[in-house]
Amino acid sequence: MPIASINPFTGDTIEEFAPHDPGEVENRIAQAAGAAAILRFSTTFEQRAQWMHASADILNDESEAAARTLTLEMGKPIRQARDEVSKCVRAMHFYAEHAEAFLSGESLDDAEPVGAAQAWTVWQPLGVVLAVMPWNLPLWQVIRFAAPALMAGNTGLLKHASNVPQSALYLDELFDKGGFPAGSFRTLLIGSARVSSVITDARVKAVTLTGSEPAGRSVASTAANEVKKAVLELGGSDPFIVMPSADLDAASTTAVRSRMTNNAQSCIAAKRFIVHTDVYDEFVGSFVDKMRSLVVGDPMDESTDVGPLATAAGHDDLSALVDDAVAKGATTLLGGAAVDGPGWFFPPTVLADLTDDMRIVQEETFGPVASLYRLTDREEATRVANQTTFGLSSAVWTLDSSEQDWFITTLDAGMVFLNGMSRSYPELPFGGIKNSGYGRELSSSGIREFCNQKTVWKA
Ligand code: NAP
């Protein structure tokens, strides 16, 4: 795949970038390794926090240009691109403020049982961490790794998705401009076939990947062979469960937002809507009406709700999933057929009457397609929710507290949002189970993933 910015709204190539040759990759790994030694041994949390705050301020000052780059490279509506940039700025300030407390270690109150006068733990950085990242949130996916990693005293190498090189190169400079030692964060312009050679480099201590399941399997197996730490944030097919006590108007509004934000290309988007039969018709009527009213069009237009899909391949994959379901008997309540170009548009689509032989029941729909399921009780809701191999997030709409407890207990997911939609926040741990991956990002959990928890025993 070429490393190129291609405008998904027109299909036009904006700019192609030559991949870094082996010498340049070596140079960049060496820079990251050099900076790792400086960050670990010669800087304090206070110093790094100053640089992180300064980097956040620069991003804030440049937010309009950064947002336009996101929209140009992957087609998200400009208003949502601005939200993405603001979220990054907030997370950077958050880690600048909280990293030291998150990594303060613990003291054993009573060390006598372990035969010590004192015993405690300290958290120390691992060194250079490789981040393999996707295009769907080109800044946010990277910042939520980079902010905690740099605050912990690690350095980062970024292998970004090949279709967002301008975002990748912007990030290459951001932390330098904020004052971090040169090399603290470096972009590698390389294709996916060269990722394993970076993981196996002895100077690289760990890897994090956000992306698809096949990419995750490949990266994790290389890391395992090297006995290096890996964190995987993979796909999802999140359930959105609606029970009879729910506020149906709020639920359907939130359901549309959760399915369609980011042109419906989010790992934690609600993808399967599992609705109790008592409220099915009312919820579905309202949901379909609200899906129909979305404004589809030029993502640079302020009034656009939904832009094109980011890549031609993603567009073709989604069309094939929908065609398969329709051919096997699914009912199309809205949309359904791919739109001819220019631009990789797919219309907001709602499918019902799904059967287990359809691919869409198991596979992730990374685009504006909602699947509906009718259920009769909470046991069936859980069974349908848990029937995919994914386990990222989930949303449940019910005012009944015993039902809330039931779903918290029974859903196979890394996250449960009650009467709301799945979102990521710097304050909350983020991650999945099953084939959605392992490890956690954000909060105190995320910053500790790439640290050595060192135990100290003192006689
Ligand atoms: P992708 O094809 O897996 O690409 C993600 C990154 O992995 C890109 O940088 C890609 O490089 C690289 N890559 C692909 N195959 C690889 C391999 N065999 N070895 C090493 N690196 C490889 O995923 P995508 O289509 O860009 O993103 C969509 C997927 O990401 C969806 O499944 C979505 O759910 C998931 N996602 C998960 C989260 C989460 O937090 N759980 C968040 C966002 C997205 P190239 O671009 O050069 O191929």
Coordinates of C-alpha atoms and ligand atoms in Angstrom, one line a residue:
M1 CA 0.0 0.0 0.0
P2 CA 1.5 3.4 -0.9
I3 CA 2.0 5.9 1.9
A4 CA -0.3 8.6 0.6
S5 CA -3.0 11.1 1.6
I6 CA -6.0 10.4 -0.6
N7 CA -9.1 12.6 -0.1
P8 CA -12.0 10.2 0.5
F9 CA -14.5 12.8 -0.6
T10 CA -13.0 12.9 -4.1
G11 CA -10.8 9.9 -4.4
D12 CA -8.0 12.3 -5.5
T13 CA -4.4 11.7 -4.3
I14 CA -3.3 14.8 -2.4
E15 CA 0.3 13.8 -1.8
E16 CA 2.5 10.6 -1.8
F17 CA 5.3 10.2 0.6
A18 CA 8.5 8.1 0.0
P19 CA 8.8 5.4 2.7
H20 CA 11.8 5.9 5.1
D21 CA 14.7 3.8 3.8
P22 CA 16.5 1.4 6.3
G23 CA 19.1 4.0 7.1
E24 CA 16.5 6.6 8.1
V25 CA 14.6 4.0 10.2
E26 CA 17.9 3.1 12.0
N27 CA 18.5 6.8 12.6
R28 CA 15.0 7.3 14.1
I29 CA 15.2 4.2 16.3
A30 CA 18.6 5.5 17.5
Q31 CA 17.2 8.9 18.3
A32 CA 14.3 7.3 20.2
A33 CA 16.7 5.1 22.2
G34 CA 19.0 8.1 23.0
A35 CA 16.0 10.2 24.2
A36 CA 14.7 7.3 26.3
A37 CA 17.9 7.3 28.3
I38 CA 17.6 11.1 28.8
L39 CA 13.9 10.9 29.8
R40 CA 14.5 8.1 32.2
F41 CA 17.6 9.2 34.0
S42 CA 17.8 13.0 33.5
T43 CA 14.3 14.4 33.7
T44 CA 11.6 14.7 36.4
F45 CA 7.9 14.5 36.2
E46 CA 7.7 18.2 36.7
Q47 CA 10.0 18.8 33.7
R48 CA 8.1 16.4 31.5
A49 CA 4.8 17.9 32.6
Q50 CA 6.0 21.4 31.5
W51 CA 6.8 20.0 28.0
M52 CA 3.5 18.1 27.8
H53 CA 1.5 21.2 28.7
A54 CA 3.5 23.2 26.2
S55 CA 2.9 20.5 23.5
A56 CA -0.8 20.6 24.3
D57 CA -0.9 24.4 24.0
I58 CA 0.8 24.2 20.6
L59 CA -1.8 21.7 19.4
N60 CA -4.6 23.9 20.7
D61 CA -3.1 26.9 18.9
E62 CA -2.9 24.9 15.7
S63 CA -6.2 23.1 16.2
E64 CA -8.0 24.4 13.1
A65 CA -5.2 23.4 10.7
A66 CA -4.9 20.0 12.5
A67 CA -8.6 19.4 12.2
R68 CA -8.6 20.2 8.5
T69 CA -5.8 17.7 8.0
L70 CA -7.9 15.0 9.7
T71 CA -10.9 15.8 7.5
L72 CA -8.9 15.9 4.3
E73 CA -7.1 12.6 5.0
M74 CA -9.9 10.4 6.4
G75 CA -13.1 12.2 5.6
K76 CA -14.5 12.9 9.1
P77 CA -16.9 15.9 9.4
I78 CA -15.0 19.0 10.3
R79 CA -16.9 19.6 13.4
Q80 CA -16.0 16.2 14.7
A81 CA -12.4 16.7 13.7
R82 CA -12.3 19.8 15.9
D83 CA -13.7 17.7 18.8
E84 CA -11.0 15.1 18.2
V85 CA -8.3 17.8 18.5
S86 CA -9.8 19.2 21.7
K87 CA -10.0 15.8 23.2
C88 CA -6.2 15.3 22.5
V89 CA -5.4 18.6 24.2
R90 CA -7.4 17.6 27.2
A91 CA -5.7 14.2 27.5
M92 CA -2.3 15.8 27.3
H93 CA -3.0 18.2 30.1
F94 CA -4.6 15.4 32.1
Y95 CA -1.5 13.2 32.0
A96 CA 0.8 16.2 32.6
E97 CA -1.2 16.7 35.8
H98 CA -1.7 13.1 37.0
A99 CA 1.2 11.0 35.8
E100 CA 3.3 11.4 38.9
A101 CA 0.5 10.4 41.2
F102 CA -0.3 7.4 38.9
L103 CA 3.3 6.2 39.1
S104 CA 4.0 7.0 42.8
G105 CA 4.3 3.3 43.8
E106 CA 3.1 1.7 47.0
S107 CA 4.6 1.1 50.4
L108 CA 3.9 -2.1 52.3
D109 CA 2.5 -0.9 55.6
D110 CA 3.6 -4.0 57.5
A111 CA 6.8 -5.4 56.0
E112 CA 7.5 -7.9 58.8
P113 CA 5.7 -10.9 57.2
V114 CA 8.2 -10.6 54.3
G115 CA 11.1 -10.3 56.6
A116 CA 12.0 -6.7 55.7
A117 CA 12.3 -3.5 57.6
Q118 CA 10.6 -1.8 54.6
A119 CA 9.1 -3.0 51.2
W120 CA 7.7 -0.9 48.5
T121 CA 7.2 -0.6 44.7
V122 CA 8.3 1.9 42.1
W123 CA 7.1 2.3 38.5
Q124 CA 9.9 2.8 35.9
P125 CA 9.7 3.4 32.2
L126 CA 10.6 0.5 29.8
G127 CA 12.2 2.6 27.1
V128 CA 11.3 2.8 23.4
V129 CA 7.7 1.7 22.7
L130 CA 6.4 1.1 19.2
A131 CA 2.9 2.3 18.4
V132 CA 1.1 0.8 15.4
M133 CA -1.9 2.9 14.8
P134 CA -5.1 3.1 12.7
W135 CA -6.5 5.9 10.5
N136 CA -9.9 6.3 12.1
L137 CA -8.9 8.8 14.8
P138 CA -5.5 9.8 13.4
L139 CA -4.6 12.1 16.3
W140 CA -6.6 10.7 19.2
Q141 CA -5.4 7.1 18.8
V142 CA -1.8 8.3 18.9
I143 CA -2.1 10.9 21.7
R144 CA -3.8 8.5 24.1
F145 CA -0.7 6.3 23.8
A146 CA 1.9 9.1 23.5
A147 CA 0.8 11.4 26.4
P148 CA 1.0 8.7 29.1
A149 CA 4.1 7.1 27.5
L150 CA 6.1 10.3 27.5
M151 CA 5.0 11.3 30.9
A152 CA 6.1 8.0 32.3
G153 CA 9.6 8.6 30.7
N154 CA 9.2 6.3 27.8
T155 CA 9.8 7.4 24.2
G156 CA 7.5 6.5 21.2
L157 CA 8.0 5.3 17.7
L158 CA 4.9 5.7 15.5
K159 CA 4.0 3.5 12.6
H160 CA 0.8 5.2 11.5
A161 CA -1.7 3.8 9.0
S162 CA -0.4 4.4 5.4
N163 CA -3.4 6.6 4.5
V164 CA -2.7 9.3 7.2
P165 CA 0.9 10.4 6.6
Q166 CA 0.3 14.1 7.1
S167 CA -1.2 13.4 10.5
A168 CA 1.8 11.1 11.3
L169 CA 4.3 13.8 10.3
Y170 CA 2.5 16.4 12.3
L171 CA 2.9 14.3 15.4
D172 CA 6.6 13.7 14.6
E173 CA 7.2 17.4 15.3
L174 CA 4.7 18.2 18.0
F175 CA 6.6 17.0 21.0
D176 CA 9.9 18.4 19.8
K177 CA 8.2 21.8 19.5
G178 CA 6.8 21.4 23.1
G179 CA 10.4 21.0 24.4
F180 CA 10.8 17.2 24.8
P181 CA 14.4 16.1 23.9
A182 CA 14.7 15.4 20.2
G183 CA 13.8 11.9 19.4
S184 CA 11.3 11.5 22.2
F185 CA 8.6 10.8 19.6
R186 CA 9.4 9.8 16.1
T187 CA 7.3 8.7 13.1
L188 CA 8.5 5.9 10.9
L189 CA 7.1 6.1 7.4
I190 CA 7.0 2.4 6.7
G191 CA 4.5 -0.2 5.4
S192 CA 3.1 -2.9 7.6
A193 CA 5.5 -5.5 6.2
R194 CA 8.4 -3.7 8.0
V195 CA 6.8 -3.6 11.4
S196 CA 8.2 -6.9 12.6
S197 CA 11.8 -5.8 12.0
V198 CA 11.2 -2.8 14.3
I199 CA 9.6 -5.0 17.0
T200 CA 12.6 -7.4 16.9
D201 CA 15.1 -4.5 17.3
A202 CA 16.7 -4.9 20.7
R203 CA 16.3 -1.2 21.5
V204 CA 12.5 -1.5 21.2
K205 CA 11.1 -2.8 24.4
A206 CA 7.3 -3.1 23.8
V207 CA 4.6 -2.5 21.3
T208 CA 1.0 -1.3 21.2
L209 CA -1.3 -1.8 18.3
T210 CA -4.8 -0.4 17.7
G211 CA -6.3 -1.8 14.6
S212 CA -7.8 -5.0 13.1
E213 CA -7.7 -8.5 14.5
P214 CA -5.3 -9.8 11.8
A215 CA -2.9 -7.0 12.4
G216 CA -3.1 -7.6 16.1
R217 CA -2.4 -11.3 15.8
S218 CA 0.7 -10.6 13.6
V219 CA 2.2 -7.9 15.9
A220 CA 1.4 -9.9 19.1
S221 CA 3.0 -13.1 17.8
T222 CA 6.2 -11.3 16.8
A223 CA 6.3 -9.6 20.2
A224 CA 5.6 -12.9 22.0
N225 CA 8.5 -14.5 20.2
E226 CA 10.7 -11.7 21.4
V227 CA 9.2 -11.9 24.9
K228 CA 8.2 -8.2 24.7
K229 CA 5.1 -6.6 26.2
A230 CA 2.2 -5.9 23.8
V231 CA -1.1 -4.1 24.2
L232 CA -3.8 -4.8 21.7
E233 CA -6.8 -2.6 21.0
L234 CA -8.7 -4.4 18.2
G235 CA -12.1 -4.3 16.7
G236 CA -15.5 -4.5 18.2
S237 CA -19.1 -5.3 17.4
D238 CA -20.6 -3.5 20.4
P239 CA -24.2 -4.3 21.5
F240 CA -26.6 -1.5 22.4
I241 CA -29.4 -3.1 24.5
V242 CA -32.8 -1.4 24.9
M243 CA -35.1 -2.7 27.6
P244 CA -38.7 -1.7 28.3
S245 CA -38.0 0.9 31.1
A246 CA -35.7 2.9 28.9
D247 CA -36.3 6.5 27.8
L248 CA -36.9 5.6 24.2
D249 CA -36.4 9.0 22.7
A250 CA -33.1 9.5 24.4
A251 CA -32.1 6.0 23.6
S252 CA -32.8 6.3 19.9
T253 CA -31.0 9.7 19.7
T254 CA -28.0 8.3 21.5
A255 CA -28.1 5.1 19.4
V256 CA -27.8 7.1 16.2
R257 CA -24.9 9.1 17.6
S258 CA -23.1 6.1 18.8
R259 CA -23.5 4.3 15.5
M260 CA -22.7 7.2 13.2
T261 CA -20.0 9.4 14.9
N262 CA -16.8 9.5 12.9
N263 CA -18.6 8.3 9.8
A264 CA -19.5 5.2 11.7
Q265 CA -15.9 4.1 11.8
S266 CA -15.2 3.7 15.5
C267 CA -14.2 0.6 17.3
I268 CA -16.6 1.4 20.1
A269 CA -19.5 2.4 17.9
A270 CA -22.7 0.6 18.7
K271 CA -23.1 -1.8 15.9
R272 CA -25.8 -4.3 17.0
F273 CA -29.1 -2.9 18.5
I274 CA -30.7 -5.5 20.7
V275 CA -34.2 -4.3 21.5
H276 CA -36.9 -5.8 23.8
T277 CA -40.0 -6.8 21.9
D278 CA -42.3 -4.6 24.0
V279 CA -40.6 -1.4 22.8
Y280 CA -39.1 -2.7 19.5
D281 CA -41.5 -1.0 17.1
E282 CA -41.4 2.3 18.9
F283 CA -37.6 2.3 19.2
V284 CA -37.0 1.2 15.7
G285 CA -39.4 3.7 14.2
S286 CA -37.7 6.6 16.0
F287 CA -34.2 5.2 15.3
V288 CA -34.8 4.8 11.5
D289 CA -36.3 8.3 11.3
K290 CA -33.3 9.8 13.0
M291 CA -30.9 7.9 10.8
R292 CA -32.8 9.1 7.7
S293 CA -32.5 12.7 8.8
L294 CA -28.7 12.7 8.9
V295 CA -27.0 15.1 6.5
V296 CA -24.6 13.1 4.3
G297 CA -22.1 15.1 2.2
D298 CA -18.9 17.1 2.0
P299 CA -17.0 16.6 5.3
M300 CA -15.6 20.1 5.1
D301 CA -19.1 21.5 5.1
E302 CA -20.1 22.6 8.6
S303 CA -23.6 21.1 8.3
T304 CA -22.5 17.6 7.4
D305 CA -23.2 14.8 9.8
V306 CA -21.8 11.9 7.8
G307 CA -18.9 12.0 5.3
P308 CA -17.5 9.3 3.1
L309 CA -15.8 6.1 4.3
A310 CA -12.0 6.6 4.6
T311 CA -10.8 4.0 2.1
A312 CA -12.0 2.3 -1.1
A313 CA -11.2 -1.1 0.5
G314 CA -13.4 -0.3 3.6
H315 CA -16.2 0.7 1.3
D316 CA -16.0 -2.5 -0.7
D317 CA -15.8 -4.7 2.5
L318 CA -18.9 -3.0 3.9
S319 CA -20.8 -3.4 0.7
A320 CA -20.0 -7.1 0.6
L321 CA -21.2 -7.6 4.2
V322 CA -24.5 -5.9 3.4
D323 CA -25.0 -7.7 0.1
D324 CA -24.4 -11.0 1.9
A325 CA -27.1 -10.2 4.5
V326 CA -29.6 -9.0 1.9
A327 CA -29.0 -12.0 -0.3
K328 CA -29.7 -14.3 2.7
G329 CA -33.0 -12.6 3.5
A330 CA -32.3 -9.5 5.7
T331 CA -34.9 -6.8 5.6
T332 CA -33.5 -3.3 4.6
L333 CA -35.3 -0.6 6.6
L334 CA -33.1 2.2 5.3
G335 CA -30.3 2.6 2.8
G336 CA -28.6 -0.7 1.8
A337 CA -27.0 0.0 -1.5
A338 CA -23.5 1.5 -2.0
V339 CA -23.5 4.9 -3.8
D340 CA -21.4 5.4 -6.9
G341 CA -18.5 7.8 -6.6
P342 CA -16.8 10.1 -6.6
G343 CA -16.0 9.6 -3.0
W344 CA -16.5 6.4 -1.0
F345 CA -20.0 7.1 0.3
F346 CA -22.2 4.5 1.9
P347 CA -25.7 5.6 2.9
P348 CA -27.0 5.2 6.5
T349 CA -28.4 1.7 6.5
V350 CA -30.6 -0.3 8.9
L351 CA -31.0 -4.0 8.6
A352 CA -33.5 -6.3 10.4
D353 CA -34.4 -10.0 10.4
L354 CA -30.8 -11.2 10.6
T355 CA -30.0 -15.0 10.7
D356 CA -27.0 -16.7 12.0
D357 CA -25.8 -17.7 8.5
M358 CA -25.2 -14.0 7.6
R359 CA -21.6 -12.8 8.0
I360 CA -22.9 -9.5 9.5
V361 CA -24.0 -11.4 12.6
Q362 CA -20.4 -12.2 13.5
E363 CA -18.3 -9.6 11.7
E364 CA -17.6 -6.0 12.5
T365 CA -19.4 -3.4 10.3
F366 CA -16.9 -0.5 10.1
G367 CA -19.3 1.9 8.5
P368 CA -22.9 3.3 8.7
V369 CA -24.8 0.0 9.0
A370 CA -26.9 -0.8 12.0
S371 CA -28.1 -4.4 12.7
L372 CA -31.4 -4.9 14.7
Y373 CA -32.3 -7.8 16.9
R374 CA -35.6 -8.4 18.7
L375 CA -35.5 -10.1 22.1
T376 CA -38.0 -11.2 24.7
D377 CA -36.0 -11.1 28.0
R378 CA -32.6 -10.2 29.5
E379 CA -31.2 -13.7 29.2
E380 CA -31.7 -13.6 25.5
A381 CA -30.3 -10.1 25.3
T382 CA -27.1 -11.3 26.9
R383 CA -26.9 -14.3 24.7
V384 CA -27.1 -12.2 21.6
A385 CA -24.8 -9.6 22.9
N386 CA -22.2 -12.1 23.8
Q387 CA -22.4 -14.2 20.6
T388 CA -19.6 -12.5 18.7
T389 CA -15.9 -13.2 19.2
F390 CA -15.5 -9.5 20.2
G391 CA -15.7 -8.0 23.6
L392 CA -14.9 -4.3 23.5
S393 CA -17.6 -2.1 24.9
S394 CA -21.4 -2.2 25.4
A395 CA -24.3 0.0 26.2
V396 CA -27.5 -0.8 28.1
W397 CA -30.6 1.3 28.4
T398 CA -32.7 0.4 31.4
L399 CA -33.9 2.2 34.5
D400 CA -34.3 -1.1 36.4
S401 CA -31.4 -1.4 38.8
S402 CA -31.6 -5.2 39.0
E403 CA -31.4 -5.3 35.2
Q404 CA -28.4 -3.0 35.3
D405 CA -26.7 -5.3 37.7
W406 CA -27.5 -8.3 35.5
F407 CA -25.9 -6.8 32.5
I408 CA -22.9 -5.5 34.3
T409 CA -22.4 -9.1 35.5
T410 CA -23.2 -11.0 32.3
L411 CA -21.9 -9.0 29.4
D412 CA -18.6 -10.2 28.0
A413 CA -17.1 -6.7 27.4
G414 CA -14.3 -4.5 28.7
M415 CA -16.7 -1.7 29.3
V416 CA -20.5 -1.2 30.1
F417 CA -22.2 2.2 29.7
L418 CA -25.6 2.4 31.3
N419 CA -28.1 4.8 29.7
G420 CA -25.4 6.4 27.6
M421 CA -23.0 5.6 24.8
S422 CA -19.5 4.1 24.8
R423 CA -16.9 6.7 24.8
S424 CA -13.2 7.1 25.8
Y425 CA -12.2 9.5 28.5
P426 CA -8.7 10.1 29.9
E427 CA -10.1 9.3 33.4
L428 CA -11.4 5.8 32.6
P429 CA -9.7 2.6 31.7
F430 CA -10.3 1.7 28.0
G431 CA -9.9 -1.8 26.4
G432 CA -11.6 -5.1 25.6
I433 CA -11.6 -8.8 26.1
K434 CA -11.9 -11.8 23.8
N435 CA -10.8 -10.9 20.2
S436 CA -11.0 -7.2 21.0
G437 CA -7.6 -7.5 22.5
Y438 CA -5.9 -7.2 25.9
G439 CA -4.3 -4.5 28.1
R440 CA -5.8 -1.1 28.9
E441 CA -5.3 2.4 27.7
L442 CA -6.0 5.7 29.5
S443 CA -6.4 6.4 33.3
S444 CA -3.8 5.0 35.7
S445 CA -4.1 1.6 34.0
G446 CA -2.9 2.9 30.6
I447 CA 0.2 4.7 31.9
R448 CA 1.3 1.6 33.9
E449 CA 1.1 -0.8 30.9
F450 CA 4.5 0.3 29.6
C451 CA 6.2 0.6 33.0
N452 CA 8.2 -1.9 35.1
Q453 CA 6.6 -2.3 38.5
K454 CA 9.8 -2.8 40.5
T455 CA 9.6 -4.3 44.0
V456 CA 12.1 -3.1 46.6
W457 CA 12.8 -5.2 49.7
K458 CA 15.1 -3.6 52.3
A459 CA 16.5 -5.4 55.4
Ligands
NAP1 P1 -5.5 -2.2 10.3 O1 -5.6 -2.5 8.8 O2 -5.3 -3.3 11.2 O3 -4.4 -1.1 10.4 C1 -4.0 -0.6 11.7 C2 -2.5 -0.4 11.7 O4 -1.9 -1.7 11.6 C3 -2.0 0.4 10.4 O5 -0.9 1.2 10.8 C4 -1.6 -0.8 9.5 O6 -0.6 -0.3 8.6 C5 -1.0 -1.8 10.5 N1 -1.0 -3.1 10.0 C6 -1.9 -3.8 9.2 N2 -1.6 -5.1 9.1 C7 -0.4 -5.2 9.8 C8 0.4 -6.4 10.0 N3 0.1 -7.6 9.5 N4 1.5 -6.2 10.8 C9 1.8 -5.0 11.3 N5 1.0 -3.9 11.1 C10 -0.1 -4.0 10.4 O7 -6.8 -1.5 10.8 P2 -7.6 -0.3 10.1 O8 -8.4 -0.9 9.0 O9 -6.7 0.8 9.8 O10 -8.5 0.1 11.4 C11 -9.8 -0.4 11.6 C12 -9.7 -1.4 12.7 O11 -9.2 -0.9 13.9 C13 -11.1 -1.9 13.1 O12 -11.2 -3.2 13.3 C14 -11.3 -1.1 14.4 O13 -12.3 -1.7 15.2 C15 -10.0 -1.2 15.0 N6 -9.9 -0.1 16.0 C16 -9.8 -0.5 17.3 C17 -9.7 0.5 18.3 C18 -9.7 0.1 19.7 O14 -9.3 1.0 20.5 N7 -10.0 -1.1 20.1 C19 -9.7 1.8 17.9 C20 -9.8 2.2 16.6 C21 -9.9 1.2 15.6 P3 -1.0 0.0 7.0 O15 -1.9 1.1 7.1 O16 0.3 0.3 6.4 O17 -1.6 -1.3 6.5

